[in-house]
Amino acid sequence: MSNTDRFRELGQQLRVDSVRSSDAAGSGHPTSSMSAADLMAVLIDGGYLHWDSDDLRNPANDHLIFSKGHASPLYYSVLKATGVIDDPELLTFRKFGSRLEGHPTPRIPPTDVATGSLGQGLPIAVGIALAGRRLDRLPYRVWCLCGDSEMAEGSIWEAFEHAAFNQLDNLTAIIDVNRLGQTRETMVGWDLDRYRARAEAFGWHAIEIDGHDVEAIAAAYDEAVQTTGRPTVIIAKTKKGKGVAAVEDQPGKHGKPLEDAAAAIQELGGERDLHVRVAEPEPGTQHVFPTAGGELPSWKVGEQVATRQAYGEALAALGNLRGDVVALDGEVSNSTHAELFRQAHEDRYFEMFIAEQQLVAAAVGMQVRGWVPFGSTFAAFLSRAYDFIRMAAISRADLRLCGSHAGVSIGEDGPSQMALEDIAAFRAIHGSTVLHPSDANQTAQLVSAMADRKGISFLRTLRGKTTVHTSPDEKITIGGSRQLTDGDDVAIIACGITVDEAVAAAEQLVGDSIHARVIDAYSIKPIDAAAVLSAARDCRAIVTVEDHWPEGGLGDAVLEALAEADHPPVHKLAVRTMPGSGTPEQLLHGAGIDAVGITSAARDLVGR
Amino acid sequence: MSNTDRFRELGQQLRVDSVRSSDAAGSGHPTSSMSAADLMAVLIDGGYLHWDSDDLRNPANDHLIFSKGHASPLYYSVLKATGVIDDPELLTFRKFGSRLEGHPTPRIPPTDVATGSLGQGLPIAVGIALAGRRLDRLPYRVWCLCGDSEMAEGSIWEAFEHAAFNQLDNLTAIIDVNRLGQTRETMVGWDLDRYRARAEAFGWHAIEIDGHDVEAIAAAYDEAVQTTGRPTVIIAKTKKGKGVAAVEDQPGKHGKPLEDAAAAIQELGGERDLHVRVAEPEPGTQHVFPTAGGELPSWKVGEQVATRQAYGEALAALGNLRGDVVALDGEVSNSTHAELFRQAHEDRYFEMFIAEQQLVAAAVGMQVRGWVPFGSTFAAFLSRAYDFIRMAAISRADLRLCGSHAGVSIGEDGPSQMALEDIAAFRAIHGSTVLHPSDANQTAQLVSAMADRKGISFLRTLRGKTTVHTSPDEKITIGGSRQLTDGDDVAIIACGITVDEAVAAAEQLVGDSIHARVIDAYSIKPIDAAAVLSAARDCRAIVTVEDHWPEGGLGDAVLEALAEADHPPVHKLAVRTMPGSGTPEQLLHGAGIDAVGITSAARDLVGR
């Protein structure tokens, strides 16, 4: 067989296998797979995709991201053709316990990340490509298959901008322009010139082709590989359901198996069993950053330091200790203090500008390659990337995020800049860790612990200065807490900015002969359940106090720890009305979460 | 004075007032205001902006959105120049209690929405412009001032695409290209041609100007007003801090008052007190959609109906009853069943394609004009717009969102499509309402109630069918619950898909002589605290069961209701491990939230 004949046969095999697996599953997206089958056939069989078939984790391997994750039947058919899975496993598609889920996840190597929420694969591919150029310094390429419907996601254009800005000529995006979305034609349809104009305006090299012409596909891949200084996008005109007349370019055929699979397979020329020997990766050695050693920073008890400042100093120090730590920031590095890392380790710092989705996606991409990313912006603006964080959990990503400027205590900037739902949002991420240190020494130790933490860790830092209560030699651990005062009348469980307020309240309560046990719950998830349960046993009431809405924050974490236990009344102090501008003190007082509010609540609960 | 001289003088006044207010506040963004001062001076004084100065709520008024909300000093200076506020109020900027917050909010009319999270103003402006063309059918224009840093947000390009697709020639975006972000130059700098190429590729008419040349500004506005069939973007090259040498085009001058305000004011020519008579709006009458009457749909007890189906039918019926209800969907209307509204009321349906940020922003824009938008997509994908939803609360928006395909019960599609954090995320939105009906009759009544609900309401619907337990004539209210079985051994509090499972569990428990009280908590926020407290008083244990992660969902809402009360053990059943694909039954069982899991938990708690 000639190359082109083999490409065509392989394309038909990928279609047949997509139809077969979806038919066996009784669900799935075969038509969205069939449109891109020729594109993938040429990629794997034409020597463009480079994988070490004996070592799917070889650092030199190329990366293949299906940004259109619903084309999973095609993806799994590619894995079968390349020998990663066998035919019986292909037919477990979408079955309980199978690694072949409805949308790809890293459960099935070499899959890097979960896709299926559209518009995320390409920004993650940008992160991997950034790692290839600036961190690994290996010649691998990143190939990303996009659907045309997802080109409507803004995150795609964040990716386009960052890929061009970073001159990522190791990245190739392939847009499968089959024109039909779930219910109707896309806004652009088959007007490939419009995609080209957009891509070029964002700085990419763009190639328009017929996505079913295997020679044109091969020529486009050749051109992409040869293009330097900028990424390439291949804009491929295709037909959804290509090859089966009953569904080809037909509306209403999205996301369902073919009605007559047997006839479709026959129309496609029947089953085939072609095996592809994927090209070997180019040899290379992964770059290692030298380390300078040193220690984490520490501060004296009683000093006034903002935890965001401690974050920056700790991260910079961690970069001296570890060569695998990298940092990304959303153009607020002088606020989050990630700038301290940038100044110390410029080659491991990534400016992501005002593009929080791309920020998180790039971090996800870098951890794919084993790097230890810390991403930072205002905690409020991490909400912009919440879907990316949700998906990162499904990707089993180890990701560290730092959100600064938490709560009303930021003061004059007003509620748009105040994170007041961030603890709730991050607690509800599967497998997450949620940390909110009250002082600089805690922060430094927690930053270090996050580097070794699995899953998604969130560190919430403060704009204003707080008193260092934690001694530099006191061990701070994820899941722990600190008790600041003794007492068994009332427990005051605080975190972050409210710890100083709680301590002040405890001092005032002594005058009422109320002895308060102040607990600094710097680890909100996991919460120190033992300390909470002890407080519930010993005290007549518990007050929780947080600079956050009442729902889903520290108070709810405490209640969860007490759910199955006898406990005294738990009174949650939190922000209950929409704040405006003002000084931090005015706003904390207005929300009833300052020392006055805490004292008053404690008196109401246990006053005699 | 000639027009151009007056424009220049007014521009200087806006600068001076920006410097003065920031100086009085001790914080703020005067330099980001000074770059756009000439653009705003010509807009308000050149007769381009149309406002009824005697009625800031006149439906015919133009809308002015500061997408770069941090330029609030300029915005408030505009309000002073146009007579909306006086000089003493201007100087309350950022002070506690002032309407003039650090970033604009609707507390100060005629401000439509809160801005300050970048990249949101333009998508909201698209929503208002859509309302102008397709709903109000009034000739008002929408003017949106964007910063150049925020052009890196993907949401901006969602807005560009939708504005062009909808031919919104009533929308003008003004990009203040001062090139300097918070810490450095933007990715594009002063390369205006690149912005032009992008805008044109997305279908806009683009005009490049010197943003400090008042004649060029006026010409650009004239051209924008005359351009038909597409929106116009004015790309204005400006200097940050324009007019004061100490800060003009200087890095490191972002977000802080000028060091020597008095000298700066002198350099700007001193204080002025120009008053602008804004142009009157063009007369017009707001369009009203005819209503057809009818009733909400209802179903017989025992029928099997998916709540997403009920949503679509109820919304279509509501559209017959009310002319103000409109619907938007993210290109999944045959899944959410918003298609039923589209089919019945095509002129009030808006297809937002795969662009969830623009979907929510458009809904926010429409409610600015008094319309009653219902936006829908998969609940999982509303997480894409979480920052927009957060900001909508600060905008005091009345917004209804429906998220379908909740939880593992969707089955084979896998976790990327399963909303498992949505209840937590929406509970943590200020002033929100979170509803999760278990049957079709509940759904219909709740959809109707949402139309009159203030704030942000979220309705969570199911992919699969559930049994109708609620009689068609039973009144379902926000804040209520339903008791399905009597019992005082254990209370099982369920919602959505788990209600049928709870009922089945209760039947099985009878065999163990355990009498379970099953409560359907279809209103999660507000929760029916009275029913929860009664259950806690009467029963020896409480089991909560939800198709959601353990954090922030129904279980935590129940615990919050019990926080200050004596209560028996509360055992939370929820999804605790990452699901894969499978049948709904397999996945519910795997998560331990089916009848088997509930029965087992109840036996462990109260078995004899």
mmCIF file of C-alpha atoms in Angstrom, chain A residues 25 27-29 94-98 100-103 105 107 114-120 149-158 161-162 165 180-188 194-195 197-199 201-203 331-335 339 342 351-357 378 380-381 383-388 390-391 393-396 412-421 424-425 427-430 525 548-552 556-557 559-560 562-572 575-583 586-587 590 605, chain B residues 25 27-29 94-98 100-103 105 107 114-120 149-158 161-162 165 180-188 194-195 197-199 201-203 331-335 339 342 351-357 378 380-381 383-388 390-391 393-396 412-421 424-425 427-430 525 548-552 556-557 559-560 562-572 575-583 586-587 590 605:
data_model
loop_
_atom_site.group_PDB
_atom_site.id
_atom_site.type_symbol
_atom_site.label_atom_id
_atom_site.label_comp_id
_atom_site.label_asym_id
_atom_site.label_seq_id
_atom_site.Cartn_x
_atom_site.Cartn_y
_atom_site.Cartn_z
ATOM 1 C CA ALA A 25 -21.536 1.442 24.787
ATOM 2 C CA SER A 27 -23.809 6.130 23.787
ATOM 3 C CA GLY A 28 -20.956 8.387 22.769
ATOM 4 C CA HIS A 29 -19.987 10.715 19.961
ATOM 5 C CA ARG A 94 -18.059 3.896 28.819
ATOM 6 C CA LYS A 95 -18.581 0.768 30.899
ATOM 7 C CA PHE A 96 -18.383 0.836 34.685
ATOM 8 C CA GLY A 97 -14.798 0.347 35.802
ATOM 9 C CA SER A 98 -13.296 0.820 32.342
ATOM 10 C CA LEU A 100 -12.039 4.254 28.676
ATOM 11 C CA GLU A 101 -14.413 6.811 30.115
ATOM 12 C CA GLY A 102 -16.939 8.829 28.185
ATOM 13 C CA HIS A 103 -14.355 11.593 27.918
ATOM 14 C CA THR A 105 -8.902 11.049 31.588
ATOM 15 C CA ARG A 107 -6.596 6.842 33.901
ATOM 16 C CA ALA A 114 -8.996 15.117 31.357
ATOM 17 C CA THR A 115 -10.918 16.901 28.646
ATOM 18 C CA GLY A 116 -14.612 17.163 27.986
ATOM 19 C CA SER A 117 -15.239 20.677 29.171
ATOM 20 C CA LEU A 118 -14.648 22.426 25.881
ATOM 21 C CA GLY A 119 -11.951 24.992 25.348
ATOM 22 C CA GLN A 120 -9.572 23.583 27.943
ATOM 23 C CA SER A 149 -17.710 24.578 18.434
ATOM 24 C CA GLU A 150 -15.175 25.168 21.174
ATOM 25 C CA MET A 151 -13.602 28.009 19.221
ATOM 26 C CA ALA A 152 -16.422 30.080 20.769
ATOM 27 C CA GLU A 153 -14.872 29.638 24.218
ATOM 28 C CA GLY A 154 -12.848 32.650 25.235
ATOM 29 C CA SER A 155 -10.233 30.404 26.772
ATOM 30 C CA ILE A 156 -9.260 29.299 23.268
ATOM 31 C CA TRP A 157 -8.266 32.852 22.438
ATOM 32 C CA GLU A 158 -6.310 33.213 25.646
ATOM 33 C CA GLU A 161 -2.513 34.811 22.423
ATOM 34 C CA HIS A 162 -0.142 33.151 24.879
ATOM 35 C CA PHE A 165 3.481 35.611 22.581
ATOM 36 C CA LEU A 180 -22.179 21.262 13.181
ATOM 37 C CA GLY A 181 -22.493 21.701 16.919
ATOM 38 C CA GLN A 182 -24.880 19.871 19.187
ATOM 39 C CA THR A 183 -28.042 21.559 17.967
ATOM 40 C CA ARG A 184 -27.092 23.710 14.993
ATOM 41 C CA GLU A 185 -24.371 25.148 12.825
ATOM 42 C CA THR A 186 -21.633 27.090 14.581
ATOM 43 C CA MET A 187 -21.389 30.853 14.225
ATOM 44 C CA VAL A 188 -18.603 30.474 11.670
ATOM 45 C CA ARG A 194 -12.551 33.641 9.244
ATOM 46 C CA TYR A 195 -10.720 31.211 11.468
ATOM 47 C CA ALA A 197 -7.932 35.655 9.920
ATOM 48 C CA ARG A 198 -8.447 35.288 13.651
ATOM 49 C CA ALA A 199 -5.527 32.944 14.086
ATOM 50 C CA ALA A 201 -4.358 38.230 13.944
ATOM 51 C CA PHE A 202 -3.339 36.434 17.117
ATOM 52 C CA GLY A 203 0.089 35.684 15.643
ATOM 53 C CA GLU A 331 -0.142 40.212 36.079
ATOM 54 C CA VAL A 332 -0.546 41.101 39.738
ATOM 55 C CA SER A 333 2.782 39.736 40.935
ATOM 56 C CA ASN A 334 3.534 42.876 42.899
ATOM 57 C CA SER A 335 0.285 42.296 44.790
ATOM 58 C CA GLU A 339 7.382 38.931 41.938
ATOM 59 C CA ARG A 342 10.334 36.155 39.430
ATOM 60 C CA GLU A 351 3.703 35.895 33.253
ATOM 61 C CA MET A 352 0.174 34.919 32.322
ATOM 62 C CA PHE A 353 -1.225 38.469 32.181
ATOM 63 C CA ILE A 354 -4.939 39.001 32.843
ATOM 64 C CA ALA A 355 -5.943 35.515 31.711
ATOM 65 C CA GLU A 356 -6.744 33.373 34.720
ATOM 66 C CA GLN A 357 -8.062 30.452 32.703
ATOM 67 C CA PHE A 378 -6.198 37.666 43.661
ATOM 68 C CA ALA A 380 -11.400 36.508 43.837
ATOM 69 C CA PHE A 381 -10.106 36.074 40.308
ATOM 70 C CA SER A 383 -13.145 32.097 40.383
ATOM 71 C CA ARG A 384 -12.591 32.955 36.717
ATOM 72 C CA ALA A 385 -10.858 29.618 36.290
ATOM 73 C CA TYR A 386 -13.193 27.528 38.440
ATOM 74 C CA ASP A 387 -14.103 25.146 35.628
ATOM 75 C CA PHE A 388 -10.397 24.645 34.931
ATOM 76 C CA ARG A 390 -12.707 21.450 38.637
ATOM 77 C CA MET A 391 -11.323 19.717 35.566
ATOM 78 C CA ALA A 393 -9.098 17.474 39.783
ATOM 79 C CA ILE A 394 -10.410 15.056 37.159
ATOM 80 C CA SER A 395 -6.983 15.296 35.529
ATOM 81 C CA ARG A 396 -5.507 14.140 38.852
ATOM 82 C CA GLU A 412 -11.098 50.283 49.900
ATOM 83 C CA ASP A 413 -11.019 48.373 46.620
ATOM 84 C CA GLY A 414 -14.513 47.040 47.255
ATOM 85 C CA PRO A 415 -16.295 43.723 46.763
ATOM 86 C CA SER A 416 -15.225 42.988 43.193
ATOM 87 C CA GLN A 417 -11.702 42.450 44.504
ATOM 88 C CA MET A 418 -12.695 40.600 47.703
ATOM 89 C CA ALA A 419 -12.668 36.820 47.710
ATOM 90 C CA LEU A 420 -15.617 35.819 49.867
ATOM 91 C CA GLU A 421 -16.609 32.512 48.261
ATOM 92 C CA ALA A 424 -16.357 27.247 49.663
ATOM 93 C CA ALA A 425 -15.394 26.865 46.041
ATOM 94 C CA ARG A 427 -13.419 22.945 49.531
ATOM 95 C CA ALA A 428 -15.821 21.557 46.931
ATOM 96 C CA ILE A 429 -12.994 20.516 44.600
ATOM 97 C CA HIS A 430 -12.380 16.796 44.882
ATOM 98 C CA LYS A 525 -9.468 21.222 54.533
ATOM 99 C CA HIS A 548 -15.942 34.869 53.993
ATOM 100 C CA TRP A 549 -19.636 34.387 53.244
ATOM 101 C CA PRO A 550 -21.354 32.092 55.765
ATOM 102 C CA GLU A 551 -21.705 29.223 53.305
ATOM 103 C CA GLY A 552 -19.040 26.634 52.739
ATOM 104 C CA ASP A 556 -19.111 24.718 57.722
ATOM 105 C CA ALA A 557 -15.824 22.828 57.980
ATOM 106 C CA LEU A 559 -19.787 21.818 61.600
ATOM 107 C CA GLU A 560 -18.793 18.940 59.357
ATOM 108 C CA LEU A 562 -18.968 17.878 64.559
ATOM 109 C CA ALA A 563 -21.741 16.351 62.472
ATOM 110 C CA GLU A 564 -21.876 13.046 64.279
ATOM 111 C CA ALA A 565 -20.817 14.333 67.704
ATOM 112 C CA ASP A 566 -22.600 15.943 70.617
ATOM 113 C CA HIS A 567 -21.641 19.566 70.565
ATOM 114 C CA PRO A 568 -22.597 22.833 72.167
ATOM 115 C CA PRO A 569 -24.109 25.611 70.074
ATOM 116 C CA VAL A 570 -21.910 26.654 67.177
ATOM 117 C CA HIS A 571 -22.376 30.256 66.187
ATOM 118 C CA LYS A 572 -20.976 31.226 62.817
ATOM 119 C CA VAL A 575 -19.809 38.265 56.196
ATOM 120 C CA ARG A 576 -23.567 38.407 55.743
ATOM 121 C CA THR A 577 -24.209 41.650 53.918
ATOM 122 C CA MET A 578 -22.634 42.945 50.734
ATOM 123 C CA PRO A 579 -19.636 45.055 51.714
ATOM 124 C CA GLY A 580 -18.636 48.301 50.067
ATOM 125 C CA SER A 581 -15.430 50.254 50.393
ATOM 126 C CA GLY A 582 -13.878 51.419 53.640
ATOM 127 C CA THR A 583 -10.888 50.784 55.797
ATOM 128 C CA GLN A 586 -14.464 49.534 59.267
ATOM 129 C CA LEU A 587 -15.320 46.627 57.040
ATOM 130 C CA GLY A 590 -19.331 46.267 59.693
ATOM 131 C CA LEU A 605 -23.682 32.492 74.140
ATOM 132 C CA ALA B 25 -9.230 58.482 49.348
ATOM 133 C CA SER B 27 -5.944 54.961 47.123
ATOM 134 C CA GLY B 28 -7.407 54.325 43.698
ATOM 135 C CA HIS B 29 -6.353 54.346 40.066
ATOM 136 C CA ARG B 94 -13.779 54.818 48.645
ATOM 137 C CA LYS B 95 -14.967 55.939 52.052
ATOM 138 C CA PHE B 96 -17.049 53.689 54.266
ATOM 139 C CA GLY B 97 -20.726 54.086 53.427
ATOM 140 C CA SER B 98 -20.124 56.041 50.227
ATOM 141 C CA LEU B 100 -18.674 55.738 45.256
ATOM 142 C CA GLU B 101 -16.947 52.429 45.867
ATOM 143 C CA GLY B 102 -13.456 51.508 44.752
ATOM 144 C CA HIS B 103 -14.972 49.992 41.646
ATOM 145 C CA THR B 105 -21.538 49.257 41.473
ATOM 146 C CA ARG B 107 -25.430 51.641 44.220
ATOM 147 C CA ALA B 114 -20.573 46.179 38.982
ATOM 148 C CA THR B 115 -17.258 46.025 37.225
ATOM 149 C CA GLY B 116 -13.755 45.515 38.538
ATOM 150 C CA SER B 117 -13.199 41.935 37.526
ATOM 151 C CA LEU B 118 -11.687 42.623 34.134
ATOM 152 C CA GLY B 119 -13.193 41.406 30.911
ATOM 153 C CA GLN B 120 -16.777 41.431 32.160
ATOM 154 C CA SER B 149 -4.903 44.745 29.781
ATOM 155 C CA GLU B 150 -8.318 43.141 29.850
ATOM 156 C CA MET B 151 -8.108 42.348 26.145
ATOM 157 C CA ALA B 152 -6.153 39.288 27.337
ATOM 158 C CA GLU B 153 -9.298 37.876 28.966
ATOM 159 C CA GLY B 154 -10.974 35.290 26.779
ATOM 160 C CA SER B 155 -14.366 36.631 27.724
ATOM 161 C CA ILE B 156 -13.583 39.756 25.699
ATOM 162 C CA TRP B 157 -13.354 37.632 22.560
ATOM 163 C CA GLU B 158 -16.567 35.827 23.367
ATOM 164 C CA GLU B 161 -17.792 37.162 18.458
ATOM 165 C CA HIS B 162 -21.354 37.464 19.764
ATOM 166 C CA PHE B 165 -22.761 37.556 15.026
ATOM 167 C CA LEU B 180 0.909 49.628 30.739
ATOM 168 C CA GLY B 181 -0.664 47.017 32.989
ATOM 169 C CA GLN B 182 -0.156 46.676 36.695
ATOM 170 C CA THR B 183 3.448 45.475 36.553
ATOM 171 C CA ARG B 184 4.579 45.739 32.929
ATOM 172 C CA GLU B 185 3.651 46.372 29.330
ATOM 173 C CA THR B 186 0.819 44.321 27.888
ATOM 174 C CA MET B 187 1.497 41.608 25.328
ATOM 175 C CA VAL B 188 0.392 43.939 22.537
ATOM 176 C CA ARG B 194 -2.856 44.011 16.041
ATOM 177 C CA TYR B 195 -5.980 44.945 17.948
ATOM 178 C CA ALA B 197 -6.701 42.874 12.915
ATOM 179 C CA ARG B 198 -8.233 40.856 15.727
ATOM 180 C CA ALA B 199 -11.351 42.997 15.904
ATOM 181 C CA ALA B 201 -11.280 39.128 12.100
ATOM 182 C CA PHE B 202 -14.091 38.873 14.614
ATOM 183 C CA GLY B 203 -16.338 40.963 12.382
ATOM 184 C CA GLU B 331 -25.760 25.307 22.615
ATOM 185 C CA VAL B 332 -27.142 22.386 24.593
ATOM 186 C CA SER B 333 -30.804 23.365 24.432
ATOM 187 C CA ASN B 334 -31.857 19.869 23.430
ATOM 188 C CA SER B 335 -30.200 18.625 26.622
ATOM 189 C CA GLU B 339 -35.317 24.251 23.185
ATOM 190 C CA ARG B 342 -37.015 28.463 21.745
ATOM 191 C CA GLU B 351 -28.349 31.066 21.432
ATOM 192 C CA MET B 352 -25.084 31.724 23.231
ATOM 193 C CA PHE B 353 -23.187 28.772 21.756
ATOM 194 C CA ILE B 354 -20.305 27.279 23.760
ATOM 195 C CA ALA B 355 -19.534 30.501 25.617
ATOM 196 C CA GLU B 356 -20.794 30.264 29.163
ATOM 197 C CA GLN B 357 -19.210 33.508 30.316
ATOM 198 C CA PHE B 378 -25.035 21.722 31.963
ATOM 199 C CA ALA B 380 -20.974 21.557 35.419
ATOM 200 C CA PHE B 381 -20.344 24.219 32.799
ATOM 201 C CA SER B 383 -18.571 26.744 36.741
ATOM 202 C CA ARG B 384 -16.998 28.339 33.655
ATOM 203 C CA ALA B 385 -18.859 31.519 34.478
ATOM 204 C CA TYR B 386 -18.384 31.476 38.240
ATOM 205 C CA ASP B 387 -16.623 34.826 38.345
ATOM 206 C CA PHE B 388 -19.469 36.323 36.312
ATOM 207 C CA ARG B 390 -20.013 36.224 41.687
ATOM 208 C CA MET B 391 -19.923 39.660 40.095
ATOM 209 C CA ALA B 393 -24.366 39.335 42.906
ATOM 210 C CA ILE B 394 -22.367 42.547 43.365
ATOM 211 C CA SER B 395 -24.365 43.946 40.445
ATOM 212 C CA ARG B 396 -27.504 43.177 42.450
ATOM 213 C CA GLU B 412 -21.794 7.217 30.920
ATOM 214 C CA ASP B 413 -20.532 10.657 29.966
ATOM 215 C CA GLY B 414 -18.168 10.688 32.929
ATOM 216 C CA PRO B 415 -17.042 13.255 35.491
ATOM 217 C CA SER B 416 -16.237 16.140 33.142
ATOM 218 C CA GLN B 417 -19.976 16.448 32.482
ATOM 219 C CA MET B 418 -21.124 15.809 36.081
ATOM 220 C CA ALA B 419 -21.847 18.796 38.295
ATOM 221 C CA LEU B 420 -20.661 17.771 41.741
ATOM 222 C CA GLU B 421 -19.610 21.128 43.189
ATOM 223 C CA ALA B 424 -21.522 24.493 47.049
ATOM 224 C CA ALA B 425 -20.554 27.102 44.506
ATOM 225 C CA ARG B 427 -24.714 28.499 47.989
ATOM 226 C CA ALA B 428 -21.625 30.672 48.406
ATOM 227 C CA ILE B 429 -23.002 33.382 46.115
ATOM 228 C CA HIS B 430 -24.346 36.263 48.182
ATOM 229 C CA LYS B 525 -30.913 27.634 50.135
ATOM 230 C CA HIS B 548 -22.682 16.035 45.053
ATOM 231 C CA TRP B 549 -19.302 16.168 46.762
ATOM 232 C CA PRO B 550 -19.557 16.163 50.564
ATOM 233 C CA GLU B 551 -18.529 19.798 50.903
ATOM 234 C CA GLY B 552 -20.945 22.673 50.701
ATOM 235 C CA ASP B 556 -23.797 21.230 54.991
ATOM 236 C CA ALA B 557 -27.031 23.182 54.583
ATOM 237 C CA LEU B 559 -25.752 21.114 59.468
ATOM 238 C CA GLU B 560 -25.980 24.883 59.251
ATOM 239 C CA LEU B 562 -28.680 22.613 63.235
ATOM 240 C CA ALA B 563 -25.565 24.538 64.231
ATOM 241 C CA GLU B 564 -26.980 26.064 67.387
ATOM 242 C CA ALA B 565 -29.392 23.221 68.239
ATOM 243 C CA ASP B 566 -29.073 19.922 70.012
ATOM 244 C CA HIS B 567 -29.193 17.275 67.362
ATOM 245 C CA PRO B 568 -28.623 13.566 66.946
ATOM 246 C CA PRO B 569 -25.757 12.336 64.769
ATOM 247 C CA VAL B 570 -25.928 13.636 61.208
ATOM 248 C CA HIS B 571 -24.356 11.280 58.707
ATOM 249 C CA LYS B 572 -23.637 12.768 55.314
ATOM 250 C CA VAL B 575 -19.932 11.338 46.405
ATOM 251 C CA ARG B 576 -16.519 10.791 47.979
ATOM 252 C CA THR B 577 -14.432 9.198 45.233
ATOM 253 C CA MET B 578 -13.885 10.349 41.676
ATOM 254 C CA PRO B 579 -16.505 8.666 39.516
ATOM 255 C CA GLY B 580 -15.913 7.266 36.059
ATOM 256 C CA SER B 581 -18.408 6.143 33.479
ATOM 257 C CA GLY B 582 -21.150 3.597 34.018
ATOM 258 C CA THR B 583 -24.902 3.371 34.221
ATOM 259 C CA GLN B 586 -23.893 1.658 38.966
ATOM 260 C CA LEU B 587 -22.578 5.107 39.715
ATOM 261 C CA GLY B 590 -20.634 3.077 43.646
ATOM 262 C CA LEU B 605 -26.936 4.600 63.034
#
